[in-house]
PDB file of C-alpha atoms in Angstrom:
ATOM      1  CA  MET Z   1      83.648 212.178 123.167  1.00 48.00           C
ATOM      2  CA  ASP Z   2      83.759 215.519 125.015  1.00 48.00           C
ATOM      3  CA  SER Z   3      81.945 216.032 127.858  1.00 43.00           C
ATOM      4  CA  ASN Z   4      76.013 219.745 130.512  1.00 42.00           C
ATOM      5  CA  SER Z   5      72.432 219.505 131.861  1.00 41.00           C
ATOM      6  CA  SER Z   6      72.230 222.416 133.446  1.00 41.00           C
ATOM      7  CA  ALA Z   7      75.669 220.859 133.686  1.00 42.00           C
ATOM      8  CA  THR Z   8      76.783 223.551 131.127  1.00 42.00           C
ATOM      9  CA  GLN Z   9      73.651 225.803 131.811  1.00 41.00           C
ATOM     10  CA  MET Z  10      76.407 228.417 132.563  1.00 39.00           C
ATOM     11  CA  LEU Z  11      77.049 231.898 132.987  1.00 38.00           C
ATOM     12  CA  ARG Z  12      74.197 233.247 130.507  1.00 37.00           C
ATOM     13  CA  ALA Z  13      77.164 235.506 129.241  1.00 40.00           C
ATOM     14  CA  PRO Z  14      75.077 238.534 127.199  1.00 37.00           C
ATOM     15  CA  ILE Z  15      74.777 237.753 123.717  1.00 35.00           C
ATOM     16  CA  SER Z  16      75.762 240.180 121.385  1.00 39.00           C
ATOM     17  CA  PRO Z  17      72.867 241.788 118.742  1.00 37.00           C
ATOM     18  CA  GLU Z  18      75.048 240.623 115.728  1.00 40.00           C
ATOM     19  CA  ARG Z  19      75.386 237.004 117.526  1.00 45.00           C
ATOM     20  CA  ALA Z  20      71.507 236.734 119.079  1.00 44.00           C
ATOM     21  CA  PRO Z  21      69.841 234.049 117.450  1.00 47.00           C
ATOM     22  CA  THR Z  22      66.404 235.027 115.591  1.00 47.00           C
ATOM     23  CA  PRO Z  23      63.042 233.731 116.531  1.00 41.00           C
ATOM     24  CA  SER Z  24      63.869 230.734 113.311  1.00 42.00           C
ATOM     25  CA  GLU Z  25      66.450 229.838 114.949  1.00 46.00           C
ATOM     26  CA  ASP Z  26      65.884 229.171 118.791  1.00 45.00           C
ATOM     27  CA  GLY Z  27      62.508 226.998 117.384  1.00 45.00           C
ATOM     28  CA  ARG Z  28      60.291 229.723 118.303  1.00 45.00           C
ATOM     29  CA  ALA Z  29      58.163 231.043 115.301  1.00 39.00           C
ATOM     30  CA  SER Z  30      58.759 227.683 113.290  1.00 45.00           C
ATOM     31  CA  GLY Z  31      58.090 225.184 116.582  1.00 48.00           C
ATOM     32  CA  ILE Z  32      60.871 223.022 115.688  1.00 48.00           C
ATOM     33  CA  PRO Z  33      62.863 222.779 119.460  1.00 59.00           C
ATOM     34  CA  SER Z  34      66.118 223.729 117.162  1.00 80.00           C
ATOM     35  CA  GLY Z  35      68.681 224.159 120.857  1.00 78.00           C
ATOM     36  CA  LEU Z  36      67.377 219.965 121.649  1.00 79.00           C
ATOM     37  CA  PHE Z  37      67.396 218.738 118.519  1.00 86.00           C
ATOM     38  CA  TRP Z  38      71.521 220.085 117.893  1.00 88.00           C
ATOM     39  CA  GLY Z  39      72.370 218.975 121.659  1.00 84.00           C
ATOM     40  CA  PHE Z  40      70.881 215.645 120.977  1.00 86.00           C
ATOM     41  CA  LEU Z  41      72.676 215.380 117.898  1.00 91.00           C
ATOM     42  CA  GLY Z  42      76.283 215.960 119.340  1.00 90.00           C
ATOM     43  CA  VAL Z  43      75.206 213.751 122.585  1.00 88.00           C
ATOM     44  CA  PHE Z  44      74.280 211.250 120.363  1.00 92.00           C
ATOM     45  CA  ALA Z  45      77.314 211.490 118.337  1.00 93.00           C
ATOM     46  CA  PHE Z  46      79.466 211.496 121.172  1.00 91.00           C
ATOM     47  CA  SER Z  47      77.704 208.069 122.486  1.00 90.00           C
ATOM     48  CA  PHE Z  48      79.797 206.225 119.376  1.00 93.00           C
ATOM     49  CA  THR Z  49      83.486 207.578 120.825  1.00 91.00           C
ATOM     50  CA  VAL Z  50      83.529 205.298 124.120  1.00 88.00           C
ATOM     51  CA  PRO Z  51      83.381 202.072 122.197  1.00 92.00           C
ATOM     52  CA  PHE Z  52      84.862 203.221 118.826  1.00 94.00           C
ATOM     53  CA  THR Z  53      88.096 203.994 120.924  1.00 93.00           C
ATOM     54  CA  SER Z  54      87.621 201.035 122.244  1.00 92.00           C
ATOM     55  CA  VAL Z  55      87.372 199.446 118.798  1.00 94.00           C
ATOM     56  CA  ALA Z  56      90.941 201.779 117.772  1.00 94.00           C
ATOM     57  CA  LEU Z  57      92.637 200.913 120.917  1.00 92.00           C
ATOM     58  CA  GLY Z  58      93.079 197.090 119.223  1.00 90.00           C
ATOM     59  CA  GLY Z  59      95.126 197.609 116.740  1.00 90.00           C
ATOM     60  CA  LEU Z  60      97.008 201.543 117.968  1.00 94.00           C
ATOM     61  CA  THR Z  61      98.628 202.747 120.951  1.00 94.00           C
ATOM     62  CA  PRO Z  62      96.580 205.220 123.317  1.00 93.00           C
ATOM     63  CA  LEU Z  63      99.112 207.614 122.330  1.00 94.00           C
ATOM     64  CA  PHE Z  64      98.655 208.154 118.580  1.00 96.00           C
ATOM     65  CA  VAL Z  65      95.245 207.338 119.156  1.00 95.00           C
ATOM     66  CA  ALA Z  66      94.567 210.166 121.024  1.00 93.00           C
ATOM     67  CA  ALA Z  67      97.172 212.671 119.352  1.00 95.00           C
ATOM     68  CA  ALA Z  68      96.428 211.558 115.802  1.00 95.00           C
ATOM     69  CA  ARG Z  69      92.648 212.367 116.210  1.00 95.00           C
ATOM     70  CA  ALA Z  70      93.146 215.973 117.097  1.00 95.00           C
ATOM     71  CA  VAL Z  71      95.911 215.659 114.519  1.00 96.00           C
ATOM     72  CA  VAL Z  72      93.123 215.202 112.242  1.00 96.00           C
ATOM     73  CA  ALA Z  73      90.519 217.581 113.400  1.00 95.00           C
ATOM     74  CA  GLY Z  74      92.611 220.489 113.604  1.00 96.00           C
ATOM     75  CA  VAL Z  75      93.644 220.211 109.863  1.00 96.00           C
ATOM     76  CA  LEU Z  76      89.867 220.506 109.623  1.00 95.00           C
ATOM     77  CA  ALA Z  77      89.061 223.103 111.742  1.00 95.00           C
ATOM     78  CA  ALA Z  78      92.597 225.051 110.148  1.00 96.00           C
ATOM     79  CA  LEU Z  79      91.226 224.784 106.850  1.00 96.00           C
ATOM     80  CA  ALA Z  80      87.115 225.824 107.747  1.00 94.00           C
ATOM     81  CA  LEU Z  81      88.746 228.191 109.606  1.00 94.00           C
ATOM     82  CA  GLY Z  82      90.548 229.452 106.864  1.00 93.00           C
ATOM     83  CA  VAL Z  83      88.104 229.173 103.963  1.00 94.00           C
ATOM     84  CA  THR Z  84      85.114 231.091 105.751  1.00 93.00           C
ATOM     85  CA  ARG Z  85      88.322 234.072 107.204  1.00 91.00           C
ATOM     86  CA  GLN Z  86      87.624 234.061 110.880  1.00 92.00           C
ATOM     87  CA  ARG Z  87      88.694 236.975 112.652  1.00 91.00           C
ATOM     88  CA  LEU Z  88      90.818 236.010 115.275  1.00 93.00           C
ATOM     89  CA  PRO Z  89      90.078 235.403 119.101  1.00 94.00           C
ATOM     90  CA  ARG Z  90      91.196 238.014 121.649  1.00 93.00           C
ATOM     91  CA  LEU Z  91      93.985 237.232 124.375  1.00 93.00           C
ATOM     92  CA  THR Z  92      91.602 236.874 126.491  1.00 93.00           C
ATOM     93  CA  GLN Z  93      88.996 234.815 125.117  1.00 94.00           C
ATOM     94  CA  TRP Z  94      92.722 232.766 123.774  1.00 96.00           C
ATOM     95  CA  LEU Z  95      93.642 232.091 127.071  1.00 94.00           C
ATOM     96  CA  ARG Z  96      90.097 230.393 127.465  1.00 94.00           C
ATOM     97  CA  LEU Z  97      90.206 228.537 124.533  1.00 96.00           C
ATOM     98  CA  SER Z  98      93.321 226.983 126.238  1.00 96.00           C
ATOM     99  CA  ILE Z  99      91.073 225.360 128.991  1.00 94.00           C
ATOM    100  CA  VAL Z 100      88.920 223.999 125.769  1.00 94.00           C
ATOM    101  CA  ALA Z 101      91.489 222.242 124.132  1.00 95.00           C
ATOM    102  CA  LEU Z 102      92.943 220.726 127.804  1.00 95.00           C
ATOM    103  CA  GLY Z 103      90.272 219.669 128.465  1.00 93.00           C
ATOM    104  CA  VAL Z 104      88.321 218.402 125.189  1.00 91.00           C
ATOM    105  CA  VAL Z 105      91.951 217.955 123.300  1.00 93.00           C
ATOM    106  CA  VAL Z 106      94.364 216.666 125.051  1.00 94.00           C
ATOM    107  CA  GLY Z 107      92.751 215.328 128.502  1.00 93.00           C
ATOM    108  CA  PHE Z 108      89.555 213.352 127.805  1.00 92.00           C
ATOM    109  CA  PRO Z 109      90.765 211.594 124.455  1.00 91.00           C
ATOM    110  CA  LEU Z 110      93.940 210.801 126.170  1.00 93.00           C
ATOM    111  CA  LEU Z 111      92.845 209.911 130.147  1.00 93.00           C
ATOM    112  CA  THR Z 112      89.793 207.658 127.826  1.00 92.00           C
ATOM    113  CA  SER Z 113      92.564 206.325 125.895  1.00 92.00           C
ATOM    114  CA  LEU Z 114      95.095 205.189 128.559  1.00 92.00           C
ATOM    115  CA  ALA Z 115      92.317 203.596 130.768  1.00 90.00           C
ATOM    116  CA  LEU Z 116      90.297 201.537 128.002  1.00 89.00           C
ATOM    117  CA  THR Z 117      93.330 199.434 127.502  1.00 88.00           C
ATOM    118  CA  THR Z 118      92.756 197.842 130.348  1.00 85.00           C
ATOM    119  CA  SER Z 119      88.777 198.880 130.612  1.00 82.00           C
ATOM    120  CA  SER Z 120      85.631 197.606 128.896  1.00 83.00           C
ATOM    121  CA  ALA Z 121      84.215 200.360 126.832  1.00 85.00           C
ATOM    122  CA  SER Z 122      80.740 199.904 129.563  1.00 82.00           C
ATOM    123  CA  HIS Z 123      82.801 200.519 132.724  1.00 82.00           C
ATOM    124  CA  GLY Z 124      84.399 203.722 130.801  1.00 83.00           C
ATOM    125  CA  ALA Z 125      81.083 204.845 129.920  1.00 82.00           C
ATOM    126  CA  VAL Z 126      79.184 204.022 133.546  1.00 80.00           C
ATOM    127  CA  ILE Z 127      82.126 206.506 134.872  1.00 83.00           C
ATOM    128  CA  VAL Z 128      81.925 208.815 131.966  1.00 82.00           C
ATOM    129  CA  ALA Z 129      78.262 209.587 133.356  1.00 77.00           C
ATOM    130  CA  LEU Z 130      79.827 211.500 135.974  1.00 79.00           C
ATOM    131  CA  LEU Z 131      80.023 213.972 133.732  1.00 81.00           C
ATOM    132  CA  PRO Z 132      76.763 216.159 133.220  1.00 76.00           C
ATOM    133  CA  ALA Z 133      76.955 216.857 137.416  1.00 77.00           C
ATOM    134  CA  ALA Z 134      80.902 217.129 136.926  1.00 82.00           C
ATOM    135  CA  THR Z 135      79.841 219.837 133.986  1.00 79.00           C
ATOM    136  CA  ALA Z 136      77.629 221.419 136.162  1.00 76.00           C
ATOM    137  CA  VAL Z 137      79.332 221.861 139.338  1.00 80.00           C
ATOM    138  CA  VAL Z 138      82.438 223.833 137.393  1.00 83.00           C
ATOM    139  CA  VAL Z 139      80.049 225.915 135.830  1.00 76.00           C
ATOM    140  CA  VAL Z 140      78.532 226.815 139.649  1.00 77.00           C
ATOM    141  CA  VAL Z 141      81.831 227.301 140.469  1.00 80.00           C
ATOM    142  CA  ARG Z 142      83.169 229.480 137.540  1.00 79.00           C
ATOM    143  CA  THR Z 143      80.070 231.945 137.821  1.00 73.00           C
ATOM    144  CA  GLY Z 144      79.736 231.933 141.302  1.00 74.00           C
ATOM    145  CA  GLU Z 145      76.135 230.698 141.528  1.00 70.00           C
ATOM    146  CA  ARG Z 146      75.272 229.825 145.117  1.00 74.00           C
ATOM    147  CA  PRO Z 147      72.565 226.796 144.351  1.00 72.00           C
ATOM    148  CA  GLY Z 148      70.662 224.778 147.184  1.00 76.00           C
ATOM    149  CA  ARG Z 149      72.255 221.711 149.593  1.00 79.00           C
ATOM    150  CA  MET Z 150      70.221 219.210 147.025  1.00 82.00           C
ATOM    151  CA  PHE Z 151      72.686 220.100 144.381  1.00 75.00           C
ATOM    152  CA  TRP Z 152      75.636 219.243 146.396  1.00 78.00           C
ATOM    153  CA  LEU Z 153      74.261 216.509 147.878  1.00 83.00           C
ATOM    154  CA  ALA Z 154      73.135 214.920 144.274  1.00 78.00           C
ATOM    155  CA  ALA Z 155      76.665 216.251 142.778  1.00 75.00           C
ATOM    156  CA  ALA Z 156      78.519 213.897 145.842  1.00 81.00           C
ATOM    157  CA  LEU Z 157      76.283 210.765 146.035  1.00 80.00           C
ATOM    158  CA  GLY Z 158      76.127 210.838 142.027  1.00 76.00           C
ATOM    159  CA  ALA Z 159      80.192 210.406 142.607  1.00 77.00           C
ATOM    160  CA  ALA Z 160      80.467 208.213 145.218  1.00 81.00           C
ATOM    161  CA  ALA Z 161      78.302 205.716 143.275  1.00 78.00           C
ATOM    162  CA  ALA Z 162      80.581 205.750 140.124  1.00 75.00           C
ATOM    163  CA  VAL Z 163      83.123 205.520 142.705  1.00 74.00           C
ATOM    164  CA  ILE Z 164      81.302 202.102 144.884  1.00 76.00           C
ATOM    165  CA  PHE Z 165      80.455 200.568 141.416  1.00 75.00           C
ATOM    166  CA  ALA Z 166      84.543 200.623 139.782  1.00 70.00           C
ATOM    167  CA  ALA Z 167      84.918 199.395 143.528  1.00 71.00           C
ATOM    168  CA  LEU Z 168      82.677 196.434 142.930  1.00 69.00           C
ATOM    169  CA  GLN Z 169      84.257 196.119 139.793  1.00 62.00           C
ATOM    170  CA  THR Z 170      87.523 195.046 140.831  1.00 58.00           C
ATOM    171  CA  GLY Z 171      86.200 191.296 142.036  1.00 55.00           C
ATOM    172  CA  GLY Z 172      85.584 192.532 145.578  1.00 51.00           C
ATOM    173  CA  ALA Z 173      88.782 193.789 146.398  1.00 50.00           C
ATOM    174  CA  TRP Z 174      87.077 197.303 147.104  1.00 54.00           C
ATOM    175  CA  GLN Z 175      89.931 199.419 145.631  1.00 60.00           C
ATOM    176  CA  LEU Z 176      90.280 201.433 142.638  1.00 68.00           C
ATOM    177  CA  SER Z 177      92.101 200.442 139.502  1.00 79.00           C
ATOM    178  CA  TRP Z 178      94.413 202.822 137.062  1.00 84.00           C
ATOM    179  CA  HIS Z 179      92.277 202.954 134.516  1.00 85.00           C
ATOM    180  CA  ASP Z 180      89.170 203.601 137.210  1.00 84.00           C
ATOM    181  CA  LEU Z 181      91.447 206.945 138.256  1.00 88.00           C
ATOM    182  CA  LEU Z 182      92.117 207.684 134.492  1.00 92.00           C
ATOM    183  CA  LEU Z 183      88.822 208.230 134.121  1.00 90.00           C
ATOM    184  CA  PHE Z 184      87.722 210.905 136.941  1.00 89.00           C
ATOM    185  CA  GLY Z 185      90.479 212.532 135.241  1.00 93.00           C
ATOM    186  CA  ALA Z 186      88.418 212.318 131.930  1.00 93.00           C
ATOM    187  CA  VAL Z 187      85.678 213.078 133.351  1.00 90.00           C
ATOM    188  CA  ILE Z 188      86.894 216.112 135.718  1.00 92.00           C
ATOM    189  CA  ALA Z 189      88.750 217.612 132.238  1.00 94.00           C
ATOM    190  CA  ALA Z 190      85.611 217.550 129.853  1.00 90.00           C
ATOM    191  CA  ALA Z 191      83.846 219.453 132.624  1.00 88.00           C
ATOM    192  CA  PHE Z 192      86.366 222.045 132.354  1.00 91.00           C
ATOM    193  CA  GLY Z 193      86.609 222.423 128.913  1.00 90.00           C
ATOM    194  CA  TYR Z 194      82.474 221.572 127.937  1.00 84.00           C
ATOM    195  CA  ALA Z 195      81.912 224.346 130.523  1.00 82.00           C
ATOM    196  CA  GLU Z 196      84.014 226.843 129.282  1.00 88.00           C
ATOM    197  CA  GLY Z 197      83.550 226.024 125.908  1.00 85.00           C
ATOM    198  CA  GLY Z 198      79.529 226.499 126.106  1.00 78.00           C
ATOM    199  CA  LEU Z 199      80.851 229.914 127.798  1.00 81.00           C
ATOM    200  CA  LEU Z 200      82.649 230.618 124.309  1.00 88.00           C
ATOM    201  CA  ALA Z 201      80.060 229.670 121.725  1.00 82.00           C
ATOM    202  CA  ARG Z 202      78.065 232.234 122.902  1.00 81.00           C
ATOM    203  CA  GLU Z 203      81.144 234.502 121.926  1.00 88.00           C
ATOM    204  CA  LEU Z 204      82.877 233.233 119.180  1.00 89.00           C
ATOM    205  CA  GLY Z 205      79.782 230.619 117.089  1.00 85.00           C
ATOM    206  CA  ALA Z 206      79.584 227.162 117.919  1.00 80.00           C
ATOM    207  CA  TRP Z 207      81.954 225.895 115.413  1.00 87.00           C
ATOM    208  CA  GLN Z 208      84.283 228.505 115.614  1.00 92.00           C
ATOM    209  CA  THR Z 209      84.825 227.231 120.090  1.00 91.00           C
ATOM    210  CA  ILE Z 210      85.993 223.352 118.663  1.00 91.00           C
ATOM    211  CA  SER Z 211      88.112 224.657 115.794  1.00 94.00           C
ATOM    212  CA  TRP Z 212      89.846 227.010 117.587  1.00 96.00           C
ATOM    213  CA  ALA Z 213      91.052 225.223 120.087  1.00 95.00           C
ATOM    214  CA  LEU Z 214      91.757 222.418 117.768  1.00 96.00           C
ATOM    215  CA  VAL Z 215      94.358 224.762 116.211  1.00 96.00           C
ATOM    216  CA  LEU Z 216      96.017 226.144 119.616  1.00 96.00           C
ATOM    217  CA  ALA Z 217      96.585 222.372 120.632  1.00 96.00           C
ATOM    218  CA  PHE Z 218      97.646 221.508 116.740  1.00 96.00           C
ATOM    219  CA  PRO Z 219     101.460 221.879 117.669  1.00 96.00           C
ATOM    220  CA  LEU Z 220     101.216 219.165 120.847  1.00 95.00           C
ATOM    221  CA  MET Z 221      99.099 216.622 119.183  1.00 96.00           C
ATOM    222  CA  LEU Z 222     101.342 216.919 116.224  1.00 97.00           C
ATOM    223  CA  VAL Z 223     104.266 216.095 118.370  1.00 97.00           C
ATOM    224  CA  LEU Z 224     102.684 213.538 119.874  1.00 96.00           C
ATOM    225  CA  THR Z 225     101.541 212.208 116.966  1.00 96.00           C
ATOM    226  CA  ILE Z 226     104.759 211.432 115.996  1.00 96.00           C
ATOM    227  CA  ILE Z 227     106.763 210.235 118.617  1.00 96.00           C
ATOM    228  CA  SER Z 228     103.477 207.552 118.817  1.00 95.00           C
ATOM    229  CA  VAL Z 229     104.418 206.801 114.962  1.00 95.00           C
ATOM    230  CA  PHE Z 230     108.638 206.194 115.706  1.00 94.00           C
ATOM    231  CA  ALA Z 231     108.101 204.588 119.124  1.00 92.00           C
ATOM    232  CA  SER Z 232     105.230 202.071 117.748  1.00 90.00           C
ATOM    233  CA  PRO Z 233     104.298 202.656 113.897  1.00 91.00           C
ATOM    234  CA  PRO Z 234     100.639 201.623 113.807  1.00 90.00           C
ATOM    235  CA  HIS Z 235      99.363 198.661 112.239  1.00 88.00           C
ATOM    236  CA  ALA Z 236      95.327 198.061 112.046  1.00 90.00           C
ATOM    237  CA  THR Z 237      92.795 196.708 110.508  1.00 94.00           C
ATOM    238  CA  VAL Z 238      90.183 198.098 107.914  1.00 95.00           C
ATOM    239  CA  THR Z 239      87.382 198.726 110.826  1.00 94.00           C
ATOM    240  CA  GLN Z 240      90.108 199.765 113.708  1.00 95.00           C
ATOM    241  CA  TRP Z 241      91.032 202.604 111.128  1.00 96.00           C
ATOM    242  CA  ALA Z 242      87.247 203.207 110.497  1.00 96.00           C
ATOM    243  CA  ALA Z 243      86.805 203.629 114.395  1.00 95.00           C
ATOM    244  CA  PHE Z 244      89.987 205.963 114.342  1.00 96.00           C
ATOM    245  CA  ALA Z 245      89.178 208.142 111.438  1.00 96.00           C
ATOM    246  CA  TYR Z 246      85.196 208.621 113.429  1.00 96.00           C
ATOM    247  CA  LEU Z 247      87.171 209.980 116.366  1.00 95.00           C
ATOM    248  CA  GLY Z 248      89.027 212.372 114.135  1.00 95.00           C
ATOM    249  CA  VAL Z 249      85.879 213.863 112.219  1.00 95.00           C
ATOM    250  CA  VAL Z 250      83.232 213.607 114.250  1.00 95.00           C
ATOM    251  CA  SER Z 251      84.109 212.815 118.055  1.00 92.00           C
ATOM    252  CA  MET Z 252      86.779 215.560 118.115  1.00 92.00           C
ATOM    253  CA  PHE Z 253      85.326 217.590 115.317  1.00 92.00           C
ATOM    254  CA  LEU Z 254      81.869 217.765 113.673  1.00 91.00           C
ATOM    255  CA  GLY Z 255      80.332 216.312 117.185  1.00 91.00           C
ATOM    256  CA  PHE Z 256      81.230 219.622 118.842  1.00 86.00           C
ATOM    257  CA  PHE Z 257      79.648 221.959 116.058  1.00 86.00           C
ATOM    258  CA  ALA Z 258      76.167 220.093 116.723  1.00 87.00           C
ATOM    259  CA  TRP Z 259      76.605 220.255 121.210  1.00 84.00           C
ATOM    260  CA  TYR Z 260      78.398 223.421 121.134  1.00 78.00           C
ATOM    261  CA  ARG Z 261      75.643 224.821 118.675  1.00 82.00           C
ATOM    262  CA  GLY Z 262      72.719 223.901 120.791  1.00 81.00           C
ATOM    263  CA  LEU Z 263      73.697 225.176 124.120  1.00 73.00           C
ATOM    264  CA  GLU Z 264      74.617 228.244 121.981  1.00 73.00           C
ATOM    265  CA  ILE Z 265      71.034 228.508 121.006  1.00 77.00           C
ATOM    266  CA  GLY Z 266      69.183 226.943 124.233  1.00 67.00           C
ATOM    267  CA  PRO Z 267      67.039 226.722 126.235  1.00 62.00           C
ATOM    268  CA  MET Z 268      71.312 226.166 127.458  1.00 61.00           C
ATOM    269  CA  ALA Z 269      69.788 224.876 130.906  1.00 57.00           C
ATOM    270  CA  GLN Z 270      67.412 222.412 128.920  1.00 63.00           C
ATOM    271  CA  VAL Z 271      69.514 221.578 125.983  1.00 69.00           C
ATOM    272  CA  SER Z 272      72.550 220.908 128.281  1.00 66.00           C
ATOM    273  CA  GLN Z 273      70.113 217.611 130.024  1.00 69.00           C
ATOM    274  CA  VAL Z 274      70.165 215.788 126.513  1.00 76.00           C
ATOM    275  CA  GLN Z 275      73.903 214.390 127.546  1.00 76.00           C
ATOM    276  CA  LEU Z 276      72.081 212.553 130.199  1.00 75.00           C
ATOM    277  CA  THR Z 277      70.955 210.038 127.600  1.00 79.00           C
ATOM    278  CA  GLN Z 278      75.007 209.706 126.547  1.00 81.00           C
ATOM    279  CA  PRO Z 279      76.223 206.499 129.339  1.00 79.00           C
ATOM    280  CA  VAL Z 280      72.808 204.832 128.080  1.00 81.00           C
ATOM    281  CA  MET Z 281      73.353 205.491 124.667  1.00 85.00           C
ATOM    282  CA  SER Z 282      77.309 204.391 124.892  1.00 85.00           C
ATOM    283  CA  ILE Z 283      76.536 201.181 126.747  1.00 83.00           C
ATOM    284  CA  ALA Z 284      74.294 199.540 124.904  1.00 84.00           C
ATOM    285  CA  TRP Z 285      76.642 200.347 121.697  1.00 89.00           C
ATOM    286  CA  ALA Z 286      79.733 198.308 123.846  1.00 87.00           C
ATOM    287  CA  ALA Z 287      76.807 195.492 124.441  1.00 86.00           C
ATOM    288  CA  LEU Z 288      75.541 195.666 120.765  1.00 88.00           C
ATOM    289  CA  LEU Z 289      78.710 196.562 118.866  1.00 87.00           C
ATOM    290  CA  LEU Z 290      81.611 195.021 121.069  1.00 86.00           C
ATOM    291  CA  GLY Z 291      79.574 192.236 122.252  1.00 86.00           C
ATOM    292  CA  GLU Z 292      79.949 193.773 125.989  1.00 82.00           C
ATOM    293  CA  PRO Z 293      77.484 191.693 129.126  1.00 79.00           C
ATOM    294  CA  LEU Z 294      75.418 193.785 130.461  1.00 76.00           C
ATOM    295  CA  THR Z 295      75.517 193.133 133.405  1.00 78.00           C
ATOM    296  CA  LEU Z 296      72.948 193.745 136.923  1.00 80.00           C
ATOM    297  CA  VAL Z 297      75.865 196.220 138.379  1.00 76.00           C
ATOM    298  CA  THR Z 298      76.311 198.061 135.044  1.00 76.00           C
ATOM    299  CA  VAL Z 299      72.762 198.484 134.503  1.00 79.00           C
ATOM    300  CA  GLY Z 300      72.722 199.242 138.103  1.00 81.00           C
ATOM    301  CA  GLY Z 301      75.362 201.860 138.359  1.00 78.00           C
ATOM    302  CA  GLY Z 302      74.859 203.674 135.119  1.00 77.00           C
ATOM    303  CA  LEU Z 303      71.310 204.247 136.399  1.00 80.00           C
ATOM    304  CA  ALA Z 304      72.644 204.978 140.004  1.00 80.00           C
ATOM    305  CA  VAL Z 305      74.937 207.830 138.686  1.00 77.00           C
ATOM    306  CA  VAL Z 306      73.065 209.042 135.843  1.00 78.00           C
ATOM    307  CA  ALA Z 307      70.089 209.259 138.385  1.00 81.00           C
ATOM    308  CA  CYS Z 308      72.130 211.525 140.597  1.00 77.00           C
ATOM    309  CA  ALA Z 309      73.678 213.408 137.705  1.00 73.00           C
ATOM    310  CA  ALA Z 310      70.005 214.047 136.060  1.00 74.00           C
ATOM    311  CA  LEU Z 311      68.739 215.476 140.143  1.00 76.00           C
ATOM    312  CA  ALA Z 312      72.046 217.214 139.821  1.00 72.00           C
ATOM    313  CA  VAL Z 313      71.410 219.294 137.128  1.00 67.00           C
ATOM    314  CA  ARG Z 314      68.048 219.850 137.685  1.00 72.00           C
ATOM    315  CA  SER Z 315      67.953 221.625 141.023  1.00 71.00           C
ATOM    316  CA  ARG Z 316      70.733 223.601 140.147  1.00 63.00           C
ATOM    317  CA  GLY Z 317      68.230 224.814 137.576  1.00 58.00           C
ATOM    318  CA  SER Z 318      65.951 225.372 140.233  1.00 56.00           C
ATOM    319  CA  GLY Z 319      67.905 226.721 142.226  1.00 49.00           C
ATOM    320  CA  ARG Z 320      69.288 230.468 142.851  1.00 46.00           C
ATOM    321  CA  GLY Z 321      70.949 232.400 140.666  1.00 44.00           C
ATOM    322  CA  PRO Z 322      74.653 233.491 139.918  1.00 42.00           C
ATOM    323  CA  ALA Z 323      75.601 235.798 142.169  1.00 40.00           C
ATOM    324  CA  ARG Z 324      75.705 239.549 141.342  1.00 35.00           C
ATOM    325  CA  GLY Z 325      78.714 240.462 138.878  1.00 36.00           C
ATOM    326  CA  SER Z 326      79.140 237.175 138.220  1.00 37.00           C
ATOM    327  CA  GLU Z 327      77.569 237.612 134.926  1.00 37.00           C
ATOM    328  CA  GLU Z 328      80.601 240.234 134.189  1.00 34.00           C
ATOM    329  CA  GLN Z 329      83.381 238.472 134.876  1.00 36.00           C
ATOM    330  CA  ARG Z 330      84.567 238.550 131.470  1.00 35.00           C
TER     331      ARG Z 330
END
């Protein structure tokens, strides 16, 4: 999906004793880097999101793909929360969950679905490669950190690289297409959702965070699904329905179990950097599954954006810590 690196090194909100990972959980006792394992598992699941969205759009409308997948995930989330009898979040946590819902349940799926009606999956993957750096910027603003100039320079270079790549894809017109603007909007939406979700995972739990966000967004997404069905009844092949099922069950639900679990266990700075592998895998899946050509512009653009994102998240991690009191914002 979503959507990191120091991108989600986040606030470092204190973990309550009852939610503190045990030595065996964080891998120190067993020798297994479980935080990195769960983080990579989540990113691996998300790496299929853009290609499978492109497949599903072959027979389903963008609104249906974006909304109905959230309905599927919302039903699973409600069942999981009900069976395990989870305690309701506090009011302030509901407000923060709305940010997660708007970012990763509503904004990113809807904007990418609309964009991929005219954009290739590999093109979309390059733009989405900005997500780790974008999330890092959101976290910096959110927590009041003061990173060095290198962080801001790397983030700006990453954005410039993505814009130049998108402009080169217009056949020399040097202007951004509507699908590029939608993809940039999707990155911003997911950055806010990932950042706030990473913080909430240490308070509510990993799978509980995405589950409550899905439940919160369920009424809206159900209404949008009904509207899309009446406007254009879905007709798709078995392959297109299978891709849609993946988006609803894995990209929108199970993938976040692993991703937020990895961030919860940590070390968050290291785990979040695993997301830098997502665009590389997405471009590879687009070539292998969809037969999209791997052009020099695509490969070069992807590597440039990933390199800048990596520099941004690493320089943030080595910079100065959050401003005093930022960890007590909640």
